[in-house]
Structure formats: structure tokens, C-alpha cells
mmCIF file of C-alpha atoms in Angstrom:
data_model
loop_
_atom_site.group_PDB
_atom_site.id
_atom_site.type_symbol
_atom_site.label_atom_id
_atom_site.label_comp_id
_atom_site.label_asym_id
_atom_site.label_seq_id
_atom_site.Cartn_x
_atom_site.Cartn_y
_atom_site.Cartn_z
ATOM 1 C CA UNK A 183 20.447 80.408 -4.857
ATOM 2 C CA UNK A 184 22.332 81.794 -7.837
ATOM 3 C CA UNK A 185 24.604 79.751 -10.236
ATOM 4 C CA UNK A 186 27.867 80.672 -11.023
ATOM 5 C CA UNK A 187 27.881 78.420 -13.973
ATOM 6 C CA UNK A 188 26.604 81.173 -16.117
ATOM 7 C CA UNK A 189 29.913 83.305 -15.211
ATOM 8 C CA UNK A 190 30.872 84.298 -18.824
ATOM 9 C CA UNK A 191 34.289 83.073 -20.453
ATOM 10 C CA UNK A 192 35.514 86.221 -21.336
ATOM 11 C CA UNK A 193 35.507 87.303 -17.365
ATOM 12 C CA UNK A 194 37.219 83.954 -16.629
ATOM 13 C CA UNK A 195 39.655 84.703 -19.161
ATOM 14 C CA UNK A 196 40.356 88.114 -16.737
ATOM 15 C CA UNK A 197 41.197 86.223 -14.012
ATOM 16 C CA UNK A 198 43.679 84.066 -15.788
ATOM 17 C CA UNK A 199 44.514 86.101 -18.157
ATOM 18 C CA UNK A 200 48.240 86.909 -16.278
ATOM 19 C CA UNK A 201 49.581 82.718 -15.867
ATOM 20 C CA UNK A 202 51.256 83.671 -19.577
ATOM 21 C CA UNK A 203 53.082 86.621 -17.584
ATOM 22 C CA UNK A 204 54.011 84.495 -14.795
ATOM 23 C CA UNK A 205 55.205 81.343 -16.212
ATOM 24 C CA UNK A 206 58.500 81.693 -14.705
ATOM 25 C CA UNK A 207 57.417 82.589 -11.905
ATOM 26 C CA UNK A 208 55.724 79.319 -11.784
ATOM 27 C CA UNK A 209 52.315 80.615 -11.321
ATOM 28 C CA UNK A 210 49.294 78.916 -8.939
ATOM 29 C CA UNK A 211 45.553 78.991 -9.783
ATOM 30 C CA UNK A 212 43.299 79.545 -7.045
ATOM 31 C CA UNK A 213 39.444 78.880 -6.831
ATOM 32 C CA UNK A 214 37.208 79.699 -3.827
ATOM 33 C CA UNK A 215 33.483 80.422 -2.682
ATOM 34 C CA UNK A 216 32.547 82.738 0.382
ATOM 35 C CA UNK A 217 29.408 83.707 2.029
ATOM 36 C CA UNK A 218 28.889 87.176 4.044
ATOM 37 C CA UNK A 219 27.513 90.650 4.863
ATOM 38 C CA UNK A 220 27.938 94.157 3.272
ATOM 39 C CA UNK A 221 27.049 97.284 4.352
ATOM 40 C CA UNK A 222 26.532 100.614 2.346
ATOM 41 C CA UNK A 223 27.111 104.577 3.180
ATOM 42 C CA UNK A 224 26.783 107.974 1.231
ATOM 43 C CA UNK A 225 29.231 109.810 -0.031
ATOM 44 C CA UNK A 226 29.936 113.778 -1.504
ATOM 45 C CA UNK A 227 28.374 112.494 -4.199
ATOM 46 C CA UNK A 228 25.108 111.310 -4.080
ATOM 47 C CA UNK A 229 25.171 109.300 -6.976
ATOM 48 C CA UNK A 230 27.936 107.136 -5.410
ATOM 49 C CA UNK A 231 27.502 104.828 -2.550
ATOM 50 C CA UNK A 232 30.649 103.314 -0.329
ATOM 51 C CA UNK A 233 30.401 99.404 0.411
ATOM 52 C CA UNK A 234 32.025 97.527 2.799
ATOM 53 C CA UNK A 235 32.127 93.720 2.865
ATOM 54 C CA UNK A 236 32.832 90.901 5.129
ATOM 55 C CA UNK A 237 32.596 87.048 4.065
ATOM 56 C CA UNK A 238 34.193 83.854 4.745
ATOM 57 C CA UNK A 239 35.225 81.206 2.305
ATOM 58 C CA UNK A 240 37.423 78.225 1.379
ATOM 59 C CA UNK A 241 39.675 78.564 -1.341
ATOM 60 C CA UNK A 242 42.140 75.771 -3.202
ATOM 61 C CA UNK A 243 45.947 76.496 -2.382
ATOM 62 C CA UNK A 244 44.430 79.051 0.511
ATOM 63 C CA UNK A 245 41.943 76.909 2.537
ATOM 64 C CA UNK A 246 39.425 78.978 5.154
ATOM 65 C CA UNK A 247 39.866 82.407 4.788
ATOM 66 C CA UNK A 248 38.217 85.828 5.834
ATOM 67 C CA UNK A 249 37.658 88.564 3.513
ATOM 68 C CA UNK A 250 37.156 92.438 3.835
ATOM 69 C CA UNK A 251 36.498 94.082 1.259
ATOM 70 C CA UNK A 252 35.579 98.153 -0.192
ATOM 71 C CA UNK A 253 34.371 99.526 -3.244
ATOM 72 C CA UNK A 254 32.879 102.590 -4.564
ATOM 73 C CA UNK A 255 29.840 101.948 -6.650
ATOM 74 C CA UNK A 256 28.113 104.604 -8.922
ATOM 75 C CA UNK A 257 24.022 103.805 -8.771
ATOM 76 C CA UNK A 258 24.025 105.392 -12.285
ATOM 77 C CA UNK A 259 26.162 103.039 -14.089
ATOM 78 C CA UNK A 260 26.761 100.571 -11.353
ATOM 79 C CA UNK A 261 30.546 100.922 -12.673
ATOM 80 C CA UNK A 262 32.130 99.128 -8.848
ATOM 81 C CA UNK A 263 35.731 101.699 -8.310
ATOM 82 C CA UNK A 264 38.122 101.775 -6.075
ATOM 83 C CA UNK A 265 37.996 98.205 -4.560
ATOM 84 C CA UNK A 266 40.598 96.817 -2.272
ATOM 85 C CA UNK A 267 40.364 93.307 -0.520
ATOM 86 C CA UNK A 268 42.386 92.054 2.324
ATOM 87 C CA UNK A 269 42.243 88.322 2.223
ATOM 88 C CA UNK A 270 43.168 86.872 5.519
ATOM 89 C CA UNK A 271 44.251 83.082 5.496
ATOM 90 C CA UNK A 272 43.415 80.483 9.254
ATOM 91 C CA UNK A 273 47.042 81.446 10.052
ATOM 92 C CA UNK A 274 46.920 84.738 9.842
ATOM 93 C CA UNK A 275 48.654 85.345 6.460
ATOM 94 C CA UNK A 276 47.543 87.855 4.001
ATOM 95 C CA UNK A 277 46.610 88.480 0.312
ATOM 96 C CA UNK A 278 46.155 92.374 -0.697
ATOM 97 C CA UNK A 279 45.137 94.149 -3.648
ATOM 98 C CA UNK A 280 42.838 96.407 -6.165
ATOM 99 C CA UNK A 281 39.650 95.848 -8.123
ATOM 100 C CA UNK A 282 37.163 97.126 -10.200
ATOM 101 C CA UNK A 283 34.477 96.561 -12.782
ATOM 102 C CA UNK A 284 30.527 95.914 -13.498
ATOM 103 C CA UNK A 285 27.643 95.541 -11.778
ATOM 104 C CA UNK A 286 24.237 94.852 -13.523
ATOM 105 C CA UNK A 287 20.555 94.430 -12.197
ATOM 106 C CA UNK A 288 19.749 90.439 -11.924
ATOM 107 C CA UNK A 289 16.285 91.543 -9.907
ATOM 108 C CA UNK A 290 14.500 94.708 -8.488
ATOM 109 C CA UNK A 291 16.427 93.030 -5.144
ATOM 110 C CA UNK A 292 19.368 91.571 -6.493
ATOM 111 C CA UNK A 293 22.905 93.254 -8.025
ATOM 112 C CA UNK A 294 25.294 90.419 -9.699
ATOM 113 C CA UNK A 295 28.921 91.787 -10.072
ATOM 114 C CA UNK A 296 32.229 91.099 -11.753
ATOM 115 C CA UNK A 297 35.317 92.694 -10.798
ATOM 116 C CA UNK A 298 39.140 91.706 -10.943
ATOM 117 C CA UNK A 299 42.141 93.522 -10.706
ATOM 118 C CA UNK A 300 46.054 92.953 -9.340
ATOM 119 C CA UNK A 301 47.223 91.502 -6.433
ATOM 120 C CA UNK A 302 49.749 93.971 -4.122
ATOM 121 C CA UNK A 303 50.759 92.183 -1.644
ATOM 122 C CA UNK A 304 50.947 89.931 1.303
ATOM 123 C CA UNK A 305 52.547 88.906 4.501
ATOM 124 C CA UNK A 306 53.770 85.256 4.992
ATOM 125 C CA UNK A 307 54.123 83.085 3.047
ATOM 126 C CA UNK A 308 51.723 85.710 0.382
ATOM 127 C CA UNK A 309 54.654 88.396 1.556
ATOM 128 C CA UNK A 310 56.544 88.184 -2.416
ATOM 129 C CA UNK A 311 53.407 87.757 -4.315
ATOM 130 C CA UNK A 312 52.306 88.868 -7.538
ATOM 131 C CA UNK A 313 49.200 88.103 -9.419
ATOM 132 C CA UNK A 314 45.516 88.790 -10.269
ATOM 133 C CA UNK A 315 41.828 88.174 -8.953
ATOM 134 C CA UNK A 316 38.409 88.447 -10.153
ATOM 135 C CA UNK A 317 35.359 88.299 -8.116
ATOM 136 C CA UNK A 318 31.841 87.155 -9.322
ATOM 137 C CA UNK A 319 28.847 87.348 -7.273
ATOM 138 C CA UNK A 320 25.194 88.341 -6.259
ATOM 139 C CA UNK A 321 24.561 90.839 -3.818
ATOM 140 C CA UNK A 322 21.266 90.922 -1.798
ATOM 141 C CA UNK A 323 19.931 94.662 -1.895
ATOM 142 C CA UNK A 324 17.348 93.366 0.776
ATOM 143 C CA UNK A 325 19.009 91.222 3.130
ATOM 144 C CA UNK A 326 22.639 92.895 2.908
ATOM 145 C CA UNK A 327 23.932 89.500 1.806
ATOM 146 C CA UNK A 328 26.630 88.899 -0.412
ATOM 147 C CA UNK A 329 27.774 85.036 -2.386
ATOM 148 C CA UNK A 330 30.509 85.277 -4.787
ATOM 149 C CA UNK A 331 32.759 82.984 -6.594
ATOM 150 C CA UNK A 332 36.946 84.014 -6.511
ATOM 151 C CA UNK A 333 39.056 83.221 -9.120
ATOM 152 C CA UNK A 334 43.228 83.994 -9.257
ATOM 153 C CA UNK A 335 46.540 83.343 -10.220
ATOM 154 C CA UNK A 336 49.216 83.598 -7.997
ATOM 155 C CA UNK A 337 52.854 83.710 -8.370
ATOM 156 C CA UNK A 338 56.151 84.121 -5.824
ATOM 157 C CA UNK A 339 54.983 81.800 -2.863
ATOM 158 C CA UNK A 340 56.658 82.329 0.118
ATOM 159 C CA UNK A 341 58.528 78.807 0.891
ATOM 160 C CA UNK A 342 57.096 76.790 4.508
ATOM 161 C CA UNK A 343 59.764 77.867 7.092
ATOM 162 C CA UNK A 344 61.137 80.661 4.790
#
């Protein structure tokens, strides 16, 4: 089992780095953990590989959730391009949006990754919202297992009963 406490302040700082632009928008920090399964396919290129994830996780201000996620990843630099993530809350709501960023080698097995980007949208009570996510987490070359730590601010909350 990995630890996210080593997740470096300066990638933290990228996840939170838009509450200053959303003050008056009253603005809503969100932390959450999920477990799952990726798979990978070629592409043209055959330096690039196409990822597909599915986890589940809990999150603060979101509870249980389902995520599916893509990403282009170049083997070369392990630069991660591309991304988009559909976040699906227990009652269906959604939480869209972009991402990209690093990967590194933590084994021979083993491929820890940081990524963030914007939020795009949403339906329900996500349907008006605005904000940014980052993603840190290990992914298991072997297994096809994935563990990663989420980390957002939110703004523009659709109202209960709205």
C-alpha cells in the first residue's frame, strides 16, 4: 500500500490553487479516495498508449461516487494528455471535466501520477459548476489496478430542490 502523505505541496497547491478565483462564488473543498481498474490500448502512435479507468470512492461534500476516466499517456515521457473524468454521484448527479500532467516510475511495476485540470460541468445539483481537480495516485502495471487520492474546489452548487 502506497502513502499519499508524500503528495508534494506544490501539487496540492494545484488543486486549490482556484478558491482565490472563486471566493464569491463561495467556493467548496472536496477530498476523496477511490479504488479500481484500468485498462490500456495502442494508438497511431506507438509511443502513446490510451487508458481507460473505472474506480469507486467516497468523497467529502460528494459521498460514494463512480468514476470513469481517459487519458493519453506518452511511454517516453509519461507526460498523461487528454484526460477527461465523469464523476458520477449515488444519485445519479454528475461532475465533468479535463486533466493532464506527470507520471513517473515508483517501481519496474508501479507508475505514480499527478494530474489536475478544470472542471466543465455537471448535471444536478453539479449542473452550474465551476472549479478544479487534481488526481494523485499509483497505478499497478501488473495487476491493472489503480488507488488515487482526489482533491478539488468547487463553486456554483446547485441548491436541494432547485
Amino acid at each position: 500500500m502506497h502513502s499519499f502523505q508524500s503528495i508534494p505541496k506544490r501539487s496540492i497547491m494545484v488543486a486549490l490553487s482556484c478558491a482565490t478565483l472563486l471566493a464569491a462564488a463561495e467556493p467548496t473543498a472536496f477530498k476523496g479516495r477511490d479504488m479500481g481498474t484500468f485498462t490500456s490500448s495502442p494508438t497511431n502512435n506507438p509511443q502513446i498508449v490510451l487508458t481507460e479507468d473505472s474506480a469507486s470512492g467516497e468523497a467529502t461534500h460528494l459521498g460514494r461516487y463512480k468514476l470513469s476516466a481517459h487519458e493519453l499517456i506518452n511511454l517516453a515521457t509519461l507526460d498523461v494528455t487528454e484526460g477527461a473524468f465523469t464523476i458520477t454521484a449515488a444519485n445519479g448527479d454528475t461532475l465533468t471535466g479535463r486533466y493532464s500532467g506527470k507520471a513517473s516510475i515508483e517501481t519496474p511495476t508501479i507508475l505514480r501520477y499527478e494530474v489536475s485540470g478544470p472542471i466543465t460541468g455537471g448535471t444536478g445539483r453539479f449542473s452550474e459548476v465551476t472549479g478544479t481537480v487534481a488526481f494523485f495516485g499509483y497505478a499497478d502495471l501488473v495487476s491493472g489496478t489503480l488507488s488515487e487520492t482526489l482533491l478539488g474546489v468547487r463553486a456554483n452548487d446547485v441548491e436541494e430542490g432547485r
